[in-house]
Coordinates of N, CA and C in Angstrom, one line a residue:
M111 N 92.7 60.1 3.3 CA 91.4 60.3 2.7 C 91.0 59.0 2.0
Y112 N 91.9 58.2 1.4 CA 91.5 57.1 0.6 C 91.2 55.9 1.5
T113 N 91.4 56.0 2.8 CA 91.0 54.8 3.7 C 89.5 54.9 4.0
L114 N 88.8 56.0 3.7 CA 87.4 56.1 3.9 C 86.7 55.3 2.8
S115 N 85.4 54.9 3.1 CA 84.7 54.1 2.1 C 84.4 54.8 0.8
L116 N 84.3 56.1 0.9 CA 84.0 56.9 -0.4 C 85.2 57.8 -0.7
G117 N 86.4 57.3 -0.3 CA 87.6 58.1 -0.5 C 88.0 58.4 -1.9
H118 N 87.5 57.6 -2.9 CA 87.9 57.9 -4.3 C 86.8 58.8 -5.0
M119 N 85.8 59.3 -4.2 CA 84.8 60.2 -4.8 C 85.5 61.4 -5.4
S120 N 86.5 61.9 -4.7 CA 87.2 63.1 -5.2 C 87.9 62.9 -6.5
D121 N 88.1 61.6 -6.9 CA 88.7 61.3 -8.2 C 87.8 61.4 -9.4
L122 N 86.5 61.5 -9.1 CA 85.5 61.6 -10.1 C 85.3 63.0 -10.5
N123 N 86.1 63.5 -11.5 CA 86.0 64.8 -12.0 C 85.6 64.7 -13.5
L124 N 85.5 65.8 -14.2 CA 85.1 65.8 -15.6 C 86.1 65.0 -16.5
R125 N 87.4 65.0 -16.2 CA 88.3 64.3 -17.0 C 88.1 62.8 -16.8
S126 N 87.8 62.3 -15.6 CA 87.6 60.9 -15.3 C 86.3 60.4 -15.9
F127 N 85.3 61.3 -16.0 CA 84.1 60.9 -16.6 C 84.2 60.7 -18.1
A128 N 85.2 61.3 -18.7 CA 85.5 61.1 -20.1 C 85.8 59.6 -20.4
Y129 N 86.5 59.0 -19.5 CA 86.8 57.5 -19.6 C 85.6 56.7 -19.4
L130 N 84.5 57.2 -18.8 CA 83.3 56.4 -18.5 C 82.2 56.8 -19.4
R131 N 82.4 57.3 -20.6 CA 81.4 57.7 -21.5 C 80.4 56.6 -21.8
F132 N 81.0 55.4 -22.3 CA 80.2 54.3 -22.7 C 79.4 53.7 -21.5
P133 N 80.1 53.4 -20.4 CA 79.3 52.8 -19.3 C 78.2 53.8 -18.8
L134 N 78.5 55.1 -18.7 CA 77.5 56.1 -18.3 C 76.3 56.1 -19.3
G135 N 76.6 56.1 -20.6 CA 75.6 56.1 -21.6 C 74.7 54.9 -21.6
L136 N 75.4 53.7 -21.3 CA 74.6 52.5 -21.2 C 73.7 52.5 -20.0
S137 N 74.2 53.0 -18.9 CA 73.3 53.1 -17.7 C 72.2 54.0 -18.0
A138 N 72.4 55.2 -18.6 CA 71.3 56.1 -18.9 C 70.3 55.5 -19.8
C139 N 70.8 54.8 -20.8 CA 69.8 54.2 -21.8 C 69.0 53.1 -21.1
G140 N 69.7 52.3 -20.2 CA 68.9 51.3 -19.5 C 67.9 51.9 -18.6
L141 N 68.3 52.9 -17.8 CA 67.3 53.6 -16.9 C 66.2 54.2 -17.7
L142 N 66.4 54.9 -18.8 CA 65.4 55.5 -19.6 C 64.4 54.5 -20.1
A143 N 65.0 53.4 -20.8 CA 64.2 52.4 -21.4 C 63.3 51.7 -20.3
G144 N 64.0 51.3 -19.2 CA 63.3 50.6 -18.1 C 62.2 51.5 -17.5
G145 N 62.6 52.7 -17.3 CA 61.6 53.6 -16.7 C 60.4 53.9 -17.6
A146 N 60.7 54.1 -18.9 CA 59.6 54.3 -19.8 C 58.7 53.1 -19.9
Y147 N 59.3 51.9 -20.0 CA 58.4 50.7 -20.0 C 57.6 50.5 -18.8
T148 N 58.3 50.8 -17.6 CA 57.6 50.6 -16.3 C 56.4 51.6 -16.2
V149 N 56.6 52.8 -16.7 CA 55.5 53.8 -16.6 C 54.4 53.4 -17.6
W150 N 54.8 52.9 -18.8 CA 53.8 52.5 -19.8 C 53.0 51.2 -19.3
K151 N 53.6 50.3 -18.6 CA 52.9 49.1 -18.2 C 52.7 49.1 -16.6
R152 N 52.5 50.2 -16.0 CA 52.5 50.3 -14.6 C 51.3 49.5 -14.0
R153 N 50.2 49.3 -14.7 CA 49.1 48.6 -14.1 C 49.3 47.1 -14.1
R154 N 50.2 46.5 -14.8 CA 50.4 45.1 -14.9 C 51.7 44.8 -14.1
R155 N 51.6 43.9 -13.1 CA 52.8 43.7 -12.3 C 53.9 42.9 -12.9
E156 N 53.6 41.8 -13.6 CA 54.7 40.9 -14.2 C 55.6 41.7 -15.2
P157 N 55.1 42.4 -16.2 CA 56.0 43.1 -17.1 C 56.8 44.1 -16.4
V158 N 56.3 44.8 -15.4 CA 57.1 45.8 -14.6 C 58.2 45.1 -13.9
M159 N 58.0 44.0 -13.3 CA 59.1 43.3 -12.6 C 60.2 42.8 -13.6
I160 N 59.8 42.4 -14.7 CA 60.7 42.0 -15.8 C 61.5 43.2 -16.2
A161 N 60.9 44.3 -16.4 CA 61.6 45.6 -16.8 C 62.6 46.0 -15.8
I162 N 62.2 46.0 -14.5 CA 63.1 46.4 -13.5 C 64.3 45.4 -13.4
T163 N 64.1 44.1 -13.6 CA 65.2 43.1 -13.6 C 66.1 43.4 -14.8
L164 N 65.6 43.6 -16.0 CA 66.4 43.9 -17.1 C 67.2 45.2 -17.0
T165 N 66.6 46.2 -16.4 CA 67.2 47.5 -16.2 C 68.4 47.3 -15.2
L166 N 68.2 46.6 -14.2 CA 69.3 46.3 -13.2 C 70.4 45.5 -13.8
C167 N 70.1 44.6 -14.7 CA 71.1 43.8 -15.4 C 72.0 44.7 -16.3
V168 N 71.3 45.7 -16.9 CA 72.1 46.6 -17.8 C 73.0 47.5 -16.9
I169 N 72.4 48.0 -15.8 CA 73.2 48.8 -14.9 C 74.4 48.1 -14.3
F170 N 74.2 46.8 -13.9 CA 75.3 46.0 -13.4 C 76.4 45.8 -14.4
Q171 N 76.0 45.6 -15.7 CA 76.9 45.4 -16.8 C 77.7 46.7 -17.0
A172 N 77.0 47.8 -16.9 CA 77.7 49.1 -17.1 C 78.7 49.3 -15.9
A173 N 78.3 49.0 -14.7 CA 79.2 49.1 -13.5 C 80.4 48.2 -13.7
R174 N 80.3 47.0 -14.2 CA 81.4 46.1 -14.5 C 82.3 46.7 -15.5
M175 N 81.8 47.3 -16.5 CA 82.6 48.0 -17.5 C 83.4 49.1 -16.9
A176 N 82.7 49.9 -16.1 CA 83.4 51.0 -15.4 C 84.6 50.5 -14.5
M177 N 84.4 49.4 -13.8 CA 85.4 48.9 -13.0 C 86.6 48.4 -13.8
T178 N 86.4 47.9 -15.0 CA 87.5 47.5 -15.8 C 88.3 48.8 -16.3
V179 N 87.6 49.9 -16.5 CA 88.3 51.1 -16.9 C 89.2 51.6 -15.7
F180 N 88.7 51.5 -14.5 CA 89.4 52.0 -13.3 C 90.4 50.9 -12.7
D181 N 90.3 49.7 -13.3 CA 91.1 48.6 -12.7 C 92.6 48.9 -12.6
P182 N 93.2 49.5 -13.6 CA 94.7 49.8 -13.5 C 95.0 50.8 -12.4
Y183 N 94.0 51.6 -12.1 CA 94.2 52.6 -11.0 C 94.0 52.1 -9.6
L184 N 92.9 51.3 -9.5 CA 92.5 50.8 -8.2 C 93.2 49.5 -7.8
S185 N 93.6 48.7 -8.7 CA 94.2 47.4 -8.5 C 95.7 47.4 -8.4
S186 N 96.3 46.5 -7.7 CA 97.7 46.4 -7.7 C 98.2 45.1 -8.3
F187 N 97.3 44.5 -9.1 CA 97.6 43.2 -9.7 C 98.8 43.3 -10.6
A188 N 99.0 44.4 -11.3 CA 100.2 44.5 -12.2 C 101.5 44.5 -11.4
I189 N 101.5 45.2 -10.3 CA 102.7 45.2 -9.4 C 102.9 43.8 -8.9
A190 N 101.9 43.1 -8.5 CA 102.1 41.7 -8.0 C 102.6 40.8 -9.1
E191 N 102.1 41.0 -10.3 CA 102.5 40.2 -11.4 C 104.0 40.3 -11.7
R192 N 104.5 41.6 -11.7 CA 105.9 41.9 -11.9 C 106.8 41.3 -10.7
L193 N 106.3 41.4 -9.5 CA 107.0 40.8 -8.4 C 107.1 39.3 -8.5
L194 N 106.1 38.6 -9.0 CA 106.2 37.2 -9.1 C 107.2 36.8 -10.2
E195 N 107.4 37.7 -11.2 CA 108.4 37.4 -12.3 C 109.8 37.7 -11.9
A196 N 110.0 38.6 -10.9 CA 111.3 39.0 -10.4 C 112.0 38.0 -9.6
P197 N 113.3 38.1 -9.5 CA 114.1 37.1 -8.6 C 113.6 37.2 -7.2
P198 N 113.8 36.2 -6.4 CA 113.4 36.2 -5.0 C 114.1 37.2 -4.2
G199 N 113.3 37.7 -3.2 CA 113.9 38.7 -2.3 C 112.8 39.0 -1.2
N200 N 113.2 39.8 -0.2 CA 112.3 40.2 0.8 C 111.4 41.3 0.3
L201 N 110.1 41.3 0.8 CA 109.2 42.3 0.4 C 108.9 43.3 1.5
I202 N 109.0 44.6 1.2 CA 108.7 45.6 2.2 C 107.6 46.5 1.7
A203 N 106.6 46.8 2.5 CA 105.5 47.7 2.1 C 105.6 48.9 2.9
A204 N 105.4 50.1 2.3 CA 105.4 51.3 3.0 C 104.0 51.6 3.7
D205 N 104.0 52.1 4.8 CA 102.8 52.5 5.6 C 102.1 51.2 6.0
A206 N 100.8 51.4 6.1 CA 100.0 50.3 6.8 C 99.8 49.1 5.8
Y207 N 99.5 48.0 6.4 CA 99.3 46.7 5.7 C 98.3 46.8 4.6
Y208 N 97.1 47.4 4.9 CA 96.0 47.4 4.0 C 96.3 48.2 2.7
A209 N 97.3 49.1 2.7 CA 97.5 49.9 1.5 C 97.9 49.0 0.3
F210 N 98.6 47.9 0.6 CA 99.0 47.0 -0.5 C 98.7 45.5 -0.2
S211 N 97.6 45.3 0.6 CA 97.3 44.0 1.0 C 96.9 43.1 -0.2
S212 N 96.5 43.7 -1.3 CA 96.2 42.8 -2.5 C 97.4 42.2 -3.1
V213 N 98.6 42.9 -2.9 CA 99.9 42.4 -3.4 C 100.2 41.1 -2.6
F214 N 100.0 41.2 -1.3 CA 100.3 40.0 -0.5 C 99.3 38.9 -0.9
F215 N 98.1 39.2 -1.2 CA 97.1 38.2 -1.6 C 97.5 37.5 -2.9
Y216 N 97.8 38.4 -3.9 CA 98.2 37.8 -5.3 C 99.5 37.0 -5.3
T217 N 100.4 37.4 -4.5 CA 101.7 36.8 -4.5 C 101.9 35.7 -3.5
G218 N 101.0 35.7 -2.4 CA 101.1 34.7 -1.4 C 102.4 34.9 -0.5
R219 N 102.9 36.2 -0.5 CA 104.1 36.5 0.3 C 103.7 37.3 1.6
N220 N 104.6 37.2 2.6 CA 104.5 38.0 3.7 C 105.5 39.2 3.5
A221 N 105.3 40.2 4.3 CA 106.1 41.4 4.0 C 106.5 42.1 5.3
F222 N 107.6 42.9 5.3 CA 107.9 43.8 6.3 C 107.1 45.1 6.1
L223 N 106.8 45.8 7.2 CA 106.1 47.0 7.1 C 107.0 48.2 7.5
W224 N 107.2 49.1 6.6 CA 108.0 50.3 6.9 C 107.1 51.4 7.4
N225 N 107.3 51.8 8.7 CA 106.4 52.8 9.3 C 104.9 52.3 9.3
G226 N 104.8 51.0 9.5 CA 103.4 50.4 9.5 C 102.8 50.3 10.9
R227 N 103.4 50.8 11.9 CA 102.8 50.7 13.3 C 101.9 51.9 13.5
I228 N 100.8 51.8 12.7 CA 99.8 52.9 12.8 C 98.4 52.2 12.9
N229 N 97.4 53.0 13.3 CA 96.0 52.6 13.3 C 95.9 51.3 14.1
N230 N 95.2 50.3 13.5 CA 94.8 49.1 14.3 C 96.0 48.1 14.4
L231 N 97.1 48.3 13.6 CA 98.2 47.4 13.8 C 99.1 47.7 14.9
E232 N 99.0 49.0 15.4 CA 99.9 49.4 16.5 C 99.7 48.6 17.8
Y233 N 98.5 48.3 18.1 CA 98.1 47.7 19.4 C 98.8 46.4 19.6
G234 N 98.8 45.5 18.7 CA 99.4 44.2 18.9 C 100.9 44.1 18.5
S235 N 101.4 45.2 17.9 CA 102.8 45.1 17.4 C 103.8 45.1 18.5
Y236 N 103.4 45.6 19.7 CA 104.4 45.6 20.8 C 104.2 44.4 21.8
A237 N 103.2 43.6 21.5 CA 102.9 42.4 22.3 C 104.1 41.4 22.3
P238 N 104.3 40.7 23.4 CA 105.3 39.7 23.4 C 104.9 38.6 22.4
G239 N 105.9 38.2 21.6 CA 105.7 37.2 20.6 C 105.2 37.7 19.3
A240 N 105.0 39.0 19.2 CA 104.5 39.6 17.9 C 105.6 39.5 16.9
P241 N 105.3 39.2 15.6 CA 106.3 39.0 14.6 C 107.1 40.3 14.4
G242 N 108.4 40.2 14.1 CA 109.2 41.4 14.0 C 109.2 41.9 12.6
V243 N 108.1 42.3 12.1 CA 107.9 42.8 10.7 C 107.9 44.3 10.6
F244 N 107.9 45.0 11.7 CA 107.8 46.4 11.6 C 109.2 47.1 11.6
L245 N 109.4 47.9 10.6 CA 110.7 48.6 10.4 C 110.5 50.1 10.6
D246 N 111.4 50.7 11.3 CA 111.5 52.2 11.3 C 112.5 52.6 10.2
D247 N 112.8 53.9 10.1 CA 113.8 54.4 9.1 C 115.1 53.7 9.2
R248 N 115.6 53.5 10.5 CA 116.9 52.9 10.7 C 116.9 51.5 10.2
G249 N 115.9 50.7 10.6 CA 115.8 49.3 10.2 C 115.7 49.2 8.7
L250 N 115.0 50.1 8.1 CA 114.8 50.0 6.6 C 116.2 50.3 5.9
K251 N 116.9 51.2 6.4 CA 118.2 51.6 5.8 C 119.2 50.4 5.9
E252 N 119.2 49.7 7.1 CA 120.1 48.6 7.3 C 119.7 47.4 6.3
M253 N 118.4 47.2 6.2 CA 117.9 46.1 5.3 C 118.2 46.4 3.9
W254 N 117.8 47.7 3.5 CA 117.9 48.1 2.1 C 119.4 48.1 1.6
N255 N 120.3 48.5 2.4 CA 121.7 48.6 2.0 C 122.5 47.3 2.3
G256 N 121.8 46.3 2.7 CA 122.4 45.0 3.0 C 122.7 44.2 1.7
P257 N 123.3 43.1 1.8 CA 123.6 42.3 0.6 C 122.5 41.5 0.0
S258 N 121.4 41.3 0.7 CA 120.3 40.5 0.1 C 119.3 41.4 -0.7
R259 N 118.6 40.8 -1.6 CA 117.7 41.6 -2.4 C 116.4 42.0 -1.6
Q260 N 116.0 43.2 -1.8 CA 114.8 43.7 -1.1 C 113.9 44.3 -2.2
Y261 N 112.6 44.2 -2.0 CA 111.6 44.9 -2.8 C 110.8 45.8 -2.0
M262 N 110.5 47.0 -2.5 CA 109.7 48.0 -1.7 C 108.5 48.3 -2.6
I263 N 107.3 48.3 -2.0 CA 106.1 48.8 -2.6 C 105.7 50.0 -1.9
L264 N 105.5 51.1 -2.7 CA 105.1 52.3 -2.0 C 104.3 53.2 -3.0
Y265 N 103.6 54.2 -2.5 CA 103.0 55.2 -3.3 C 104.0 56.2 -3.7
G266 N 103.8 56.9 -4.8 CA 104.7 57.9 -5.3 C 104.9 59.1 -4.3
S267 N 103.9 59.3 -3.5 CA 104.0 60.4 -2.5 C 105.0 60.0 -1.4
D268 N 105.3 58.7 -1.2 CA 106.3 58.3 -0.2 C 107.7 58.2 -0.8
L269 N 107.9 58.5 -2.1 CA 109.2 58.2 -2.7 C 110.3 59.1 -2.1
D270 N 110.0 60.4 -1.9 CA 111.0 61.3 -1.3 C 111.4 60.8 0.1
K271 N 110.4 60.4 0.9 CA 110.7 59.9 2.3 C 111.6 58.7 2.2
F272 N 111.3 57.8 1.2 CA 112.0 56.6 1.0 C 113.5 56.9 0.7
K273 N 113.7 57.8 -0.3 CA 115.0 58.2 -0.7 C 115.8 58.8 0.5
Q274 N 115.2 59.6 1.3 CA 115.8 60.2 2.5 C 116.2 59.1 3.5
A275 N 115.3 58.1 3.7 CA 115.5 57.1 4.7 C 116.6 56.1 4.3
T276 N 116.7 55.8 3.1 CA 117.7 54.8 2.6 C 119.0 55.4 2.2
G277 N 119.0 56.7 1.8 CA 120.1 57.3 1.3 C 120.4 57.0 -0.2
M278 N 119.4 56.4 -0.8 CA 119.5 56.0 -2.2 C 118.8 57.1 -3.0
E279 N 119.6 57.8 -3.8 CA 119.1 59.0 -4.6 C 118.3 58.5 -5.7
R280 N 118.7 57.4 -6.4 CA 118.0 57.0 -7.6 C 117.6 55.5 -7.4
P281 N 116.5 55.2 -6.8 CA 116.2 53.8 -6.6 C 115.9 53.1 -7.9
I282 N 116.0 51.8 -7.9 CA 115.8 51.0 -9.1 C 114.3 50.7 -9.2
V283 N 113.7 51.2 -10.2 CA 112.2 51.0 -10.4 C 112.0 49.7 -11.2
V284 N 111.3 48.7 -10.6 CA 111.0 47.5 -11.3 C 109.7 47.8 -12.1
T285 N 108.7 48.4 -11.5 CA 107.5 48.8 -12.3 C 106.8 49.9 -11.6
E286 N 106.0 50.6 -12.3 CA 105.1 51.7 -11.8 C 103.7 51.5 -12.3
N287 N 102.7 51.6 -11.4 CA 101.4 51.4 -11.9 C 100.5 52.5 -11.2
S288 N 100.0 53.5 -11.9 CA 99.1 54.5 -11.4 C 99.6 55.1 -10.1
G289 N 100.8 55.5 -10.0 CA 101.4 56.2 -8.9 C 101.9 55.3 -7.8
S290 N 101.8 54.0 -7.9 CA 102.4 53.0 -7.0 C 103.7 52.5 -7.6
Y291 N 104.7 52.3 -6.8 CA 106.0 51.8 -7.3 C 106.4 50.5 -6.7
L292 N 107.1 49.7 -7.4 CA 107.8 48.5 -6.9 C 109.3 48.8 -7.2
L293 N 110.1 48.9 -6.1 CA 111.5 49.2 -6.2 C 112.3 48.1 -5.7
T294 N 113.6 48.0 -6.1 CA 114.5 47.0 -5.6 C 115.8 47.7 -5.3
N295 N 116.6 47.0 -4.5 CA 117.9 47.6 -4.1 C 119.1 47.1 -4.9
H296 N 118.9 46.0 -5.7 CA 119.9 45.5 -6.6 C 119.4 45.5 -8.1
S297 N 120.2 45.7 -9.0 CA 119.8 45.8 -10.4 C 119.2 44.5 -10.9
L298 N 118.3 44.6 -11.8 CA 117.6 43.4 -12.3 C 117.9 43.3 -13.8
A299 N 117.9 42.1 -14.3 CA 118.0 41.9 -15.8 C 116.6 41.4 -16.2
L300 N 115.7 42.3 -16.3 CA 114.3 41.9 -16.6 C 114.1 41.8 -18.1
V301 N 113.3 40.8 -18.4 CA 113.0 40.6 -19.8 C 111.9 41.7 -20.2
A302 N 112.1 42.4 -21.3 CA 111.2 43.4 -21.7 C 109.9 42.7 -22.1
R303 N 108.8 43.4 -21.8 CA 107.5 42.8 -22.1 C 107.0 43.4 -23.4

């Protein structure tokens, strides 16, 4: 559902609107003030255009404020930041590439994809010369239980599948951000923030 352009619409419920009180109030005030001024000066073109411009500026500011409220939920920057602070190791992402593509962007790292041969990535993944970045459950288990350090980024909904695939009952959590996890296969001595 979240791969659709309006996939997060179901997240907008009464509880989430409580976090958006101020941006919603600012938008409403801007619309009311701009609308009232436009109706009052509707015969003169220049003041109406200025009112519309100012109203849109207020709405854009409110939208920016709302995005900062939802940033921890929608962004994976916090996970990328912790990954950059951690010791070097291979990065593995669960599911399709685009689920955590912002982590690759923020860190400048390439990653292996566990069960990532889906949707548009499947077609080229079997081509001759295609990079060997796609892991199935068996490949993940071999890599995860090997001697080198591995990091896994996944959604909380994939945690049970991950535990079953790797045989690791209690994975080491490096960080968690809004239901997304960064795990590792070897213990870390992280500095407390």
